[in-house]
XYZ file of C-alpha atoms in Angstrom:
720
model
C -30.160 27.180 36.378
C -27.214 29.318 37.381
C -24.059 28.243 39.227
C -25.341 29.322 42.651
C -28.609 27.408 42.232
C -26.651 24.351 41.050
C -24.376 24.476 44.127
C -27.346 24.860 46.457
C -29.144 21.926 44.820
C -26.035 19.772 45.223
C -25.932 20.540 48.936
C -29.615 19.626 49.239
C -28.970 16.381 47.359
C -26.177 15.456 49.762
C -28.517 16.048 52.700
C -31.141 13.818 51.089
C -28.491 11.171 50.500
C -27.587 11.129 54.184
C -31.238 10.928 55.182
C -31.806 8.056 52.732
C -28.827 6.184 54.172
C -30.164 6.589 57.693
C -33.667 5.590 56.626
C -32.309 2.491 54.912
C -30.458 1.515 58.065
C -33.594 2.021 60.152
C -35.603 -0.017 57.649
C -33.029 -2.829 57.788
C -33.336 -2.945 61.573
C -37.140 -3.082 61.390
C -37.052 -5.821 58.755
C -34.694 -7.877 60.903
C -37.022 -7.433 63.880
C -40.004 -8.414 61.712
C -38.273 -11.562 60.438
C -37.398 -12.612 63.985
C -41.036 -12.150 64.989
C -42.183 -14.263 62.019
C -39.717 -16.983 62.939
C -40.970 -16.964 66.533
C -44.622 -17.173 65.386
C -43.727 -20.050 63.091
C -42.726 -22.069 66.148
C -46.388 -22.303 67.203
C -47.645 -25.780 66.280
C -50.807 -24.426 64.597
C -49.099 -21.557 62.806
C -50.089 -21.077 59.171
C -48.227 -19.074 56.535
C -51.596 -17.900 55.123
C -52.366 -16.044 58.368
C -48.878 -14.728 59.048
C -48.355 -13.311 55.517
C -51.051 -10.572 55.636
C -50.129 -9.703 59.213
C -46.525 -9.152 58.108
C -47.428 -7.453 54.847
C -45.451 -10.060 52.925
C -46.207 -12.637 50.287
C -46.614 -16.329 51.005
C -43.258 -16.942 49.308
C -41.534 -14.504 51.675
C -42.988 -16.233 54.736
C -41.923 -19.660 53.483
C -38.424 -18.334 52.816
C -38.124 -17.277 56.464
C -39.862 -20.372 57.885
C -39.583 -23.178 55.292
C -41.615 -25.670 57.345
C -44.699 -23.463 56.863
C -44.774 -24.221 53.142
C -48.411 -24.912 52.152
C -49.132 -28.560 51.537
C -50.080 -28.182 47.828
C -46.542 -27.010 47.137
C -44.880 -30.113 48.542
C -47.381 -32.962 48.272
C -49.813 -34.183 45.691
C -53.461 -35.023 46.169
C -52.530 -38.692 46.092
C -51.595 -40.937 48.962
C -49.582 -39.498 51.846
C -45.878 -39.328 51.089
C -46.336 -38.971 47.319
C -44.101 -36.138 46.105
C -44.896 -33.791 43.254
C -41.772 -33.132 41.167
C -40.763 -29.541 40.646
C -40.656 -28.609 36.952
C -37.158 -28.004 35.670
C -38.217 -24.515 34.654
C -38.554 -23.631 38.347
C -34.782 -23.726 38.599
C -33.419 -20.460 37.185
C -29.969 -21.827 36.335
C -31.204 -25.007 34.662
C -32.911 -25.400 31.325
C -34.104 -28.290 29.180
C -33.513 -26.226 26.043
C -29.861 -26.483 25.006
C -28.161 -23.235 24.173
C -27.506 -22.874 20.443
C -23.901 -23.299 19.439
C -22.123 -22.323 16.287
C -20.819 -25.844 15.856
C -21.772 -29.341 17.032
C -21.250 -30.340 20.624
C -19.124 -33.398 21.329
C -21.040 -35.734 23.620
C -18.925 -37.543 26.185
C -20.677 -40.289 28.090
C -17.888 -42.505 29.453
C -14.308 -41.893 28.318
C -12.255 -44.962 27.515
C -9.928 -44.880 30.494
C -12.858 -44.374 32.840
C -15.452 -46.788 31.414
C -15.870 -49.139 28.418
C -16.673 -46.693 25.624
C -16.573 -43.086 24.478
C -19.413 -41.755 22.344
C -19.183 -38.549 20.386
C -21.837 -36.848 18.351
C -21.329 -34.875 15.173
C -24.816 -33.416 15.065
C -25.747 -30.581 17.363
C -29.068 -30.710 19.211
C -31.378 -28.020 17.911
C -33.052 -25.582 20.301
C -36.604 -26.704 20.869
C -39.522 -24.331 20.398
C -42.080 -26.771 21.808
C -43.169 -26.861 25.449
C -40.806 -28.948 27.526
C -42.611 -31.913 29.134
C -42.445 -32.267 32.861
C -39.634 -34.670 33.858
C -40.162 -37.953 35.635
C -40.583 -37.723 39.424
C -37.161 -36.889 40.880
C -35.510 -38.693 43.735
C -34.710 -35.273 45.240
C -37.503 -32.756 44.420
C -36.897 -29.077 44.816
C -38.256 -27.937 48.138
C -41.074 -25.415 48.189
C -38.931 -22.496 49.399
C -36.421 -23.163 46.616
C -39.174 -23.288 44.013
C -40.753 -20.057 45.220
C -37.401 -18.302 45.332
C -36.476 -19.580 41.889
C -39.678 -18.184 40.417
C -38.853 -14.782 41.843
C -35.259 -14.514 40.635
C -33.603 -14.297 37.268
C -30.984 -16.845 36.212
C -27.339 -15.940 35.886
C -25.853 -16.742 32.508
C -22.175 -17.660 32.323
C -20.042 -16.104 29.587
C -18.640 -18.094 26.706
C -15.741 -17.657 24.284
C -16.694 -15.772 21.100
C -16.656 -17.738 17.886
C -14.027 -17.266 15.214
C -11.031 -14.933 15.224
C -12.408 -12.782 18.052
C -12.410 -15.742 20.411
C -9.082 -17.030 19.128
C -7.573 -13.649 19.992
C -8.204 -14.385 23.670
C -5.729 -17.258 23.614
C -2.606 -15.254 24.295
C -0.681 -13.966 27.242
C -0.420 -10.363 28.371
C 2.642 -8.778 26.738
C 5.615 -8.109 29.012
C 3.914 -9.585 32.070
C 5.173 -12.769 33.717
C 5.883 -14.223 37.142
C 9.629 -14.189 37.721
C 11.999 -14.992 40.550
C 12.511 -11.835 42.672
C 15.897 -10.154 42.685
C 15.479 -8.572 46.127
C 15.071 -9.666 49.728
C 12.023 -8.683 51.736
C 12.658 -6.494 54.746
C 11.379 -7.628 58.133
C 9.065 -5.252 59.977
C 9.321 -4.543 63.699
C 6.152 -6.038 65.186
C 4.280 -6.041 68.493
C 1.323 -8.104 69.716
C -1.418 -6.398 71.730
C -4.460 -7.688 73.597
C -6.739 -4.656 73.792
C -8.918 -6.311 76.448
C -6.127 -6.692 78.997
C -3.687 -4.088 77.696
C -0.890 -6.673 77.543
C 1.701 -5.808 74.871
C 4.499 -8.154 73.787
C 7.516 -6.847 71.887
C 10.278 -9.363 71.249
C 11.101 -10.726 74.728
C 9.387 -7.857 76.586
C 5.899 -7.989 78.105
C 4.379 -4.616 78.976
C 0.960 -3.733 80.374
C -0.497 -0.618 78.767
C -3.039 1.695 80.333
C -5.486 1.959 77.445
C -7.938 4.710 78.344
C -9.896 3.808 75.194
C -9.726 1.311 72.338
C -9.610 3.843 69.529
C -6.826 3.789 66.970
C -5.583 7.064 68.445
C -5.365 5.598 71.969
C -3.614 2.471 70.726
C -1.013 4.389 68.720
C -0.399 6.808 71.580
C 0.025 4.050 74.170
C 2.180 1.795 72.018
C 4.503 4.518 70.750
C 4.966 5.838 74.291
C 6.682 2.590 75.264
C 8.238 1.665 71.886
C 9.048 4.973 70.248
C 11.380 3.906 67.471
C 11.117 1.640 64.436
C 7.765 -0.019 65.088
C 5.876 -0.796 61.874
C 3.210 -3.393 62.672
C 0.749 -3.868 65.536
C -1.129 -7.171 65.646
C -4.304 -7.172 67.723
C -4.558 -10.613 69.319
C -7.869 -10.096 71.158
C -10.464 -7.426 71.751
C -11.538 -6.458 68.209
C -11.349 -2.729 69.063
C -12.849 -1.763 65.678
C -16.159 -3.232 66.912
C -16.261 -1.171 70.104
C -19.043 1.117 68.844
C -20.794 -1.351 66.587
C -24.123 -0.636 68.299
C -23.999 2.932 66.948
C -23.887 1.812 63.323
C -26.374 -0.113 61.201
C -23.713 -2.390 59.731
C -20.489 -3.794 61.118
C -18.586 -2.528 58.107
C -19.713 1.032 58.896
C -18.438 0.667 62.459
C -15.061 -0.555 61.200
C -14.795 2.276 58.675
C -15.596 4.853 61.350
C -12.970 3.362 63.666
C -10.273 3.369 60.986
C -11.028 6.888 59.805
C -11.427 8.629 63.157
C -9.004 11.590 63.314
C -5.725 10.981 65.131
C -3.691 14.027 66.162
C -0.263 13.892 64.536
C -1.194 11.018 62.217
C -2.861 10.600 58.838
C -3.782 7.724 56.531
C -0.664 6.159 55.020
C -0.207 6.922 51.334
C 2.243 4.047 50.875
C 5.918 3.577 50.227
C 7.931 0.784 48.668
C 6.839 -1.987 46.305
C 5.583 -4.299 49.035
C 3.331 -1.782 50.740
C -0.281 -0.932 50.072
C -1.723 2.511 50.697
C -4.903 3.371 52.551
C -7.011 1.472 55.035
C -8.578 -1.888 54.226
C -12.168 -1.961 55.454
C -13.163 -5.502 56.407
C -15.884 -6.450 58.879
C -13.686 -8.914 60.814
C -10.044 -8.427 59.878
C -9.493 -4.798 58.842
C -6.139 -3.147 58.262
C -5.423 0.381 59.397
C -2.425 2.055 57.761
C -1.130 5.253 59.335
C 1.866 7.540 59.033
C 3.165 10.433 61.083
C 2.313 13.785 59.612
C 6.048 14.477 59.530
C 6.543 11.253 57.568
C 8.947 9.746 60.108
C 6.867 6.651 60.978
C 4.619 4.239 59.101
C 2.591 1.654 61.000
C -0.142 -0.899 60.372
C -2.787 -2.058 62.850
C -3.887 -5.561 61.848
C -5.870 -8.470 63.217
C -4.026 -11.698 63.953
C -7.262 -13.349 62.797
C -5.922 -13.099 59.260
C -3.511 -15.879 60.178
C -5.409 -18.021 62.655
C -8.030 -17.968 65.388
C -6.021 -17.146 68.503
C -8.857 -18.609 70.630
C -7.879 -16.889 73.880
C -4.117 -17.356 73.499
C -2.043 -14.694 75.244
C 0.028 -12.220 73.203
C 3.183 -14.082 74.301
C 1.884 -17.370 72.885
C 0.871 -15.624 69.661
C 4.366 -14.128 69.413
C 5.857 -17.599 69.937
C 3.597 -18.938 67.180
C 4.990 -16.387 64.718
C 8.544 -17.208 65.798
C 7.930 -20.928 65.266
C 6.326 -20.193 61.901
C 9.306 -18.108 60.801
C 11.778 -20.797 61.872
C 9.821 -23.524 60.076
C 9.770 -21.477 56.875
C 13.452 -20.561 57.175
C 14.286 -24.273 57.023
C 13.095 -24.170 53.398
C 13.516 -20.506 52.400
C 16.675 -18.942 53.858
C 15.342 -15.482 52.968
C 11.788 -16.051 54.293
C 10.157 -12.971 55.844
C 6.712 -12.802 57.409
C 4.763 -10.056 55.721
C 1.562 -8.471 56.974
C -0.893 -11.096 55.713
C -0.724 -14.794 54.808
C -1.714 -14.062 51.211
C 1.186 -11.615 50.780
C 3.629 -13.960 52.498
C 2.432 -17.073 50.691
C 2.737 -15.542 47.272
C 6.116 -13.989 48.060
C 7.430 -17.400 49.117
C 6.050 -18.924 45.919
C 7.920 -16.405 43.754
C 11.127 -17.606 45.422
C 10.485 -21.105 44.033
C 10.167 -19.920 40.418
C 12.990 -21.588 38.451
C 15.873 -19.473 37.212
C 16.957 -22.140 34.725
C 15.148 -24.325 32.249
C 11.937 -23.875 30.271
C 10.364 -21.285 32.565
C 13.489 -19.315 33.444
C 11.877 -16.233 31.882
C 8.868 -16.641 34.133
C 5.320 -17.940 33.888
C 3.339 -15.735 31.468
C 0.104 -14.111 32.619
C -3.014 -14.886 30.597
C -4.823 -12.290 28.519
C -7.282 -10.134 30.414
C -10.133 -11.790 28.518
C -9.214 -15.283 29.720
C -8.636 -14.036 33.254
C -12.083 -12.459 33.182
C -13.600 -15.696 31.880
C -12.014 -17.723 34.679
C -13.101 -15.155 37.237
C -16.723 -15.505 36.093
C -16.831 -19.277 35.595
C -14.582 -20.846 38.260
C -16.201 -21.009 41.684
C -14.396 -21.693 44.947
C -15.363 -24.116 47.694
C -18.665 -25.961 47.626
C -21.147 -24.596 50.159
C -24.509 -26.339 50.162
C -27.158 -27.114 52.764
C -29.626 -29.894 51.974
C -32.862 -29.326 53.866
C -36.114 -31.234 54.426
C -37.830 -32.882 52.633
C -34.592 -33.975 50.929
C -33.354 -35.137 54.347
C -35.473 -36.157 57.364
C -36.690 -33.372 59.636
C -35.171 -35.335 62.518
C -31.728 -36.635 61.592
C -30.508 -39.925 63.097
C -27.218 -38.155 63.760
C -24.844 -35.529 62.382
C -21.190 -36.326 61.707
C -18.676 -33.768 60.415
C -15.795 -34.978 58.243
C -13.234 -32.279 57.480
C -10.429 -32.714 54.943
C -7.077 -31.983 56.579
C -5.020 -29.256 54.822
C -7.192 -30.009 51.786
C -5.847 -27.664 49.094
C -2.310 -28.995 49.590
C -3.551 -32.267 48.092
C -4.306 -30.641 44.732
C -1.189 -28.615 43.901
C 0.969 -31.344 42.347
C -0.069 -30.493 38.770
C -1.200 -27.233 37.164
C -1.477 -25.832 33.661
C 1.390 -23.661 32.411
C 1.829 -21.331 29.486
C -0.904 -20.133 27.157
C -3.769 -22.620 26.728
C -5.019 -23.954 23.431
C -8.647 -23.758 22.460
C -10.546 -27.017 22.112
C -13.804 -26.424 20.248
C -16.601 -28.994 20.166
C -15.756 -29.907 16.580
C -12.086 -30.321 17.370
C -12.816 -32.458 20.438
C -15.166 -34.680 18.411
C -12.449 -35.201 15.780
C -10.033 -36.669 18.329
C -9.603 -40.331 19.029
C -10.962 -41.844 22.225
C -7.444 -41.915 23.662
C -6.867 -38.227 22.856
C -10.197 -37.229 24.397
C -9.484 -39.147 27.569
C -6.017 -37.607 27.858
C -7.472 -34.115 27.424
C -10.105 -34.650 30.113
C -7.428 -35.929 32.491
C -5.222 -32.923 31.707
C -5.284 -29.348 32.985
C -8.389 -27.929 31.389
C -11.418 -25.747 31.943
C -14.440 -26.932 29.975
C -17.669 -25.372 28.754
C -20.128 -28.256 28.916
C -23.767 -29.197 28.617
C -24.673 -31.653 31.366
C -27.595 -34.029 31.821
C -28.403 -35.653 35.153
C -29.143 -39.393 34.697
C -32.804 -40.424 34.795
C -32.159 -42.753 37.730
C -29.816 -40.569 39.785
C -30.442 -40.779 43.541
C -27.569 -38.863 45.149
C -26.181 -35.312 45.505
C -25.332 -33.133 42.521
C -21.859 -33.300 41.014
C -21.250 -30.296 38.764
C -21.790 -26.645 39.715
C -24.349 -24.573 37.842
C -24.864 -20.810 38.078
C -27.582 -19.739 40.500
C -29.058 -16.254 40.939
C -26.546 -13.933 42.534
C -23.234 -12.471 41.523
C -21.092 -15.463 42.467
C -23.683 -18.055 43.516
C -23.520 -21.715 42.518
C -25.690 -24.747 43.164
C -25.502 -28.410 42.215
C -28.504 -29.701 40.209
C -29.574 -33.287 40.817
C -33.181 -33.404 39.595
C -33.623 -36.386 37.276
C -33.160 -35.642 33.582
C -32.189 -32.006 34.198
C -29.976 -30.452 31.514
C -27.863 -27.388 32.204
C -24.874 -25.565 30.756
C -21.874 -24.654 32.870
C -18.078 -24.512 33.088
C -16.114 -27.077 35.072
C -12.558 -28.265 35.634
C -11.151 -31.601 34.606
C -11.391 -33.222 38.085
C -15.140 -32.575 38.256
C -15.718 -33.750 34.683
C -13.827 -36.927 35.580
C -16.020 -37.412 38.679
C -19.216 -36.931 36.653
C -18.070 -39.557 34.142
C -16.505 -42.090 36.512
C -18.369 -41.776 39.814
C -19.235 -44.969 41.747
C -22.967 -44.779 40.952
C -23.472 -44.089 37.220
C -21.970 -41.774 34.573
C -23.551 -38.469 33.697
C -23.965 -37.272 30.122
C -21.394 -34.599 29.274
C -21.273 -32.650 25.994
C -18.178 -30.566 25.291
C -19.074 -27.123 23.903
C -15.683 -25.437 24.197
C -12.620 -25.583 26.373
C -9.213 -24.357 27.466
C -6.414 -26.915 27.645
C -3.000 -26.166 29.135
C 0.292 -27.999 29.046
C 0.715 -29.988 32.259
C 3.304 -28.507 34.606
C 4.322 -28.272 38.258
C 4.587 -24.537 39.024
C 3.242 -24.951 42.571
C 4.681 -28.332 43.518
C 7.938 -27.142 45.126
C 6.177 -24.347 47.020
C 3.440 -26.678 48.248
C 5.875 -29.434 49.204
C 7.877 -27.045 51.395
C 4.740 -25.729 53.070
C 3.507 -29.271 53.717
C 6.836 -30.159 55.332
C 6.687 -27.038 57.517
C 3.097 -27.896 58.443
C 4.008 -31.496 59.318
C 6.892 -30.344 61.519
C 4.726 -27.857 63.404
C 1.828 -30.299 63.721
C 4.215 -32.833 65.281
C 5.409 -30.216 67.794
C 1.775 -29.421 68.613
C 1.272 -33.084 69.523
C 4.523 -33.913 71.273
C 5.956 -30.799 72.947
C 6.162 -31.096 76.716
C 5.114 -27.497 77.405
C 1.413 -26.731 77.009
C 1.995 -23.137 75.862
C 4.481 -24.288 73.227
C 2.027 -26.933 72.035
C -0.543 -24.185 71.582
C 1.979 -21.960 69.788
C 2.975 -24.811 67.455
C -0.676 -25.539 66.709
C -1.318 -21.891 65.849
C 1.807 -21.833 63.675
C 0.601 -24.921 61.794
C -2.718 -23.149 61.181
C -0.747 -20.181 59.862
C 1.001 -22.447 57.332
C -2.423 -23.611 56.199
C -3.392 -19.943 55.755
C -0.235 -19.305 53.698
C -1.269 -21.954 51.205
C -5.008 -21.279 51.286
C -4.784 -17.515 50.855
C -1.750 -17.774 48.604
C -3.834 -19.832 46.193
C -6.676 -17.347 46.513
C -4.337 -14.503 45.612
C -3.491 -16.222 42.318
C -7.145 -15.809 41.318
C -6.620 -12.024 41.209
C -10.221 -10.935 41.299
C -11.000 -7.528 39.815
C -9.921 -5.141 42.537
C -12.321 -3.177 44.701
C -10.558 -0.137 46.134
C -11.802 1.403 49.374
C -11.078 5.039 50.096
C -12.062 7.941 52.309
C -12.707 11.592 51.564
C -13.315 14.465 54.031
C -16.869 15.777 53.993
C -15.415 19.200 53.183
C -13.995 17.773 49.928
C -17.033 15.763 48.877
C -16.683 16.702 45.233
C -13.439 14.711 45.175
C -15.260 11.394 45.660
C -14.642 9.425 42.418
C -17.713 9.605 40.149
C -17.898 5.801 39.797
C -17.617 5.157 43.548
C -20.275 3.678 45.805
C -20.583 5.359 49.180
C -20.515 2.643 51.854
C -20.358 4.747 55.011
C -20.103 8.245 56.359
C -20.025 10.287 59.518
C -19.859 13.987 60.274
C -16.259 14.255 59.078
C -15.513 11.511 56.545
C -17.095 9.710 53.594
C -16.041 6.095 52.976
C -16.447 4.765 49.452
C -15.440 1.874 47.248
C -15.075 1.462 43.514
C -14.011 -1.311 41.150
C -10.732 -0.867 39.303
C -10.759 -4.025 37.158
C -7.695 -6.187 36.680
C -4.302 -4.763 37.497
C -1.037 -5.626 35.783
C -0.201 -8.179 38.438
C 2.761 -10.342 37.360
C 1.583 -13.117 39.687
C -2.013 -13.365 38.475
C -2.743 -17.006 37.638
C -6.480 -17.695 38.036
C -6.007 -20.916 36.052
C -4.095 -22.416 38.988
C -6.652 -21.392 41.597
C -9.489 -22.703 39.401
C -7.795 -26.075 38.973
C -7.173 -26.486 42.716
C -10.716 -25.471 43.624
C -12.100 -27.918 41.076
C -9.942 -30.724 42.470
C -11.044 -29.948 46.037
C -14.739 -29.936 45.093
C -14.325 -33.238 43.272
C -12.537 -34.797 46.265
C -15.503 -33.902 48.491
C -17.455 -36.341 46.339
C -14.924 -39.077 45.603
C -11.270 -39.537 46.413
C -9.085 -42.616 46.215
C -6.799 -43.438 49.139
C -4.096 -45.434 47.410
C -2.395 -46.778 50.524
C -5.694 -48.243 51.739
C -7.024 -49.202 48.285
C -10.359 -47.575 49.075
C -12.456 -44.579 48.086
C -13.913 -41.912 50.363
C -16.188 -38.916 49.897
C -19.877 -38.024 49.804
C -20.721 -40.289 46.848
C -19.430 -43.266 48.847
C -21.953 -42.595 51.626
C -25.488 -43.979 51.221
C -27.982 -41.807 49.286
C -29.934 -39.451 51.507
C -27.268 -39.270 54.222
C -25.552 -36.061 53.052
C -26.742 -32.972 54.943
C -24.264 -30.262 53.937
C -20.976 -29.284 52.296
C -18.774 -26.477 53.594
C -15.615 -25.968 51.515
C -13.446 -28.775 52.936
C -16.078 -30.534 55.002
C -19.050 -32.834 54.449
C -21.801 -33.442 57.021
C -23.488 -36.851 57.107
C -26.237 -38.496 59.148
C -24.102 -41.520 59.990
C -20.384 -42.243 60.563
C -18.232 -43.793 57.837
C -15.306 -46.179 58.077
C -12.924 -43.824 56.270
C -9.225 -44.240 57.128
C -7.306 -41.250 58.475
C -3.498 -40.932 58.483
C -3.174 -37.205 59.186
C -2.038 -36.474 55.629
C -3.235 -33.578 53.447
C -6.620 -34.432 51.977
C -7.534 -37.131 54.526
C -11.013 -37.026 56.033
C -10.894 -36.322 59.782
C -14.009 -37.020 61.864
C -14.174 -33.670 63.593
C -17.590 -33.681 65.224
C -20.444 -36.050 65.986
C -23.928 -35.739 67.449
C -26.178 -38.692 68.129
C -29.793 -38.311 67.103
C -32.415 -37.366 66.929
C -31.030 -34.046 65.679
C -33.305 -31.418 64.060
C -32.227 -30.953 60.462
C -30.619 -27.497 60.026
C -32.475 -25.171 57.671
C -30.070 -22.216 57.820
C -26.321 -21.785 57.885
C -26.475 -20.471 61.456
C -28.306 -23.608 62.577
C -25.726 -25.799 60.834
C -22.846 -23.939 62.484
C -24.488 -24.241 65.887
C -24.840 -28.001 65.402
C -21.256 -28.164 64.150
C -19.973 -26.531 67.332
C -22.064 -28.859 69.494
C -20.801 -31.879 67.564
C -17.169 -30.861 67.953
C -17.614 -30.293 71.674
C -19.365 -33.647 72.067
C -16.661 -35.535 70.195
C -13.912 -33.779 72.167
C -15.658 -34.659 75.423
C -15.949 -38.282 74.323
C -12.230 -38.400 73.507
C -11.340 -36.816 76.847
C -13.511 -39.319 78.721
C -11.944 -42.166 76.755
C -8.428 -41.040 77.673
C -9.405 -40.709 81.315
């Protein structure tokens, strides 16, 4: 093959690539249409999966996945009396095994630590991996549903990483040289900002309100119209309504493609911003809902961002003037605690910047908080999940629910920032843990730790799962609860504590390995100031005499929540995925490790992983600890002032329908006190039954919205 033939073949390959992309999009549309048709057919009272499957060209398992209630009877019931349930074998669950993973040293078995229950039992002999067939467990209180079992058989389990044995693993327990979080020695610069509703054309700049004549909702039209009326110094445009990047969504197979095309459309006199200054990022950020377009004049005289205000809060129809007032109130509330506070482009940037300004300049951590080794950061990234999201479907709950009540934890993450691990952790192997006294073990489990554990569900358990286990999928987790199930996972101290000291019965926990930090308060001052700002704004939202100002204060309080929520998320510092664009005429410049995620006649959009950066504020140990505490509080939380406990495990068995990060959905109301403090459970929605049990996330969200509207209507009627 000569050079000319090679070049020609490359051009042909690019053409094939484009055709494949289009064919995949067309196939996705047809598959969506097919699935909708299957779902509609499944609504017929005599519909049978055995007849629909060949008509659709799918397997029985695929049909049941789309319409779970069509699961064949042999999969869900035995040949015995009606209502007798056949337990799903543990092996059907891809992330759960009855064969313990071999370890290089004995596991320390923790059943009930001294401070939590009468005794602490440790074992000095490691269970040996069994080579015999595992017997089927006793009938579970909550069998795996047929769709879950079929899906589990079709997917491979995800195995969590562990720390290497010996010196190689010990080498991980260090911090990254010359990298630490320190107090900044500069002041952020404020950016001139406007607020634009692209539906009405209303633009607000400081105390001015201007109506633009937007002939289109392209980035080019927006920049032209805005800079015609505000020619100098503008650096940020917040879109308050209209979502202009979705204007041509019907022309693209995926929303992300539509956004990428909108951001990368050519703009005369402008080009993609290449960045300037330490606090600026270069290039567009392609996001389906809240993208960021970064542009600069070709002569370099102007740099501007187009952003969605949805990054901060849901404006919910608020005018640009009210949104502007919300940002002003937010800035004033923050200035009461940080004299140099500046609102940056996103809540994650602003939240983390404010945190750096609480780093001590004297005392033990005056030189900053060291950043963990890349190995430990990678381990935490792979083994520390975020919020619990779980939908419990029939037959584990009734097909017709007696009701659906939503309890949402107010400003939840702020409840779990009072203590975090600092410095470089120490390694606690199973042998070392077993050698400790009962008091030392209990103290360690109450401390700031991240533990590699083998878990066994009690043989008489009758409630929801407690500890997360890896499920198929890159970042998927589920919560095993089948009786006698044994699985291996990683979990934080708060969840270990809940498993050992829950109100029903303790679970069996075996320590395989662990990371244990010194207890500290690196986030306490930052969180306390944000909570005070939130409380002040929430009070204004309740008491202000002007309706527009009440709305603005409410939005500002939601923005404070976003500062903390996304600030914590930014500590996790996931491996970065960089999005970029390349002209079709320069296709050979696309990075060789990039994945092409969109293209048009002029531009190719791609993304590629870049791994961990040398971020001085990367602290995934703090995010992991807070997430663990929040998941544990969804199950059990003590309200000291009321001397009572709240959470899913304090509701009757069988009444939990779903978890969604900070919220739990139950079939009946609970007498849980609410004082409006961070972490309190607020009854946010309620539907009286019978209510069809949701089987998909969309169905749950639809019921959630109905429940909130119903509860709001009931409150309004009560006030009247």
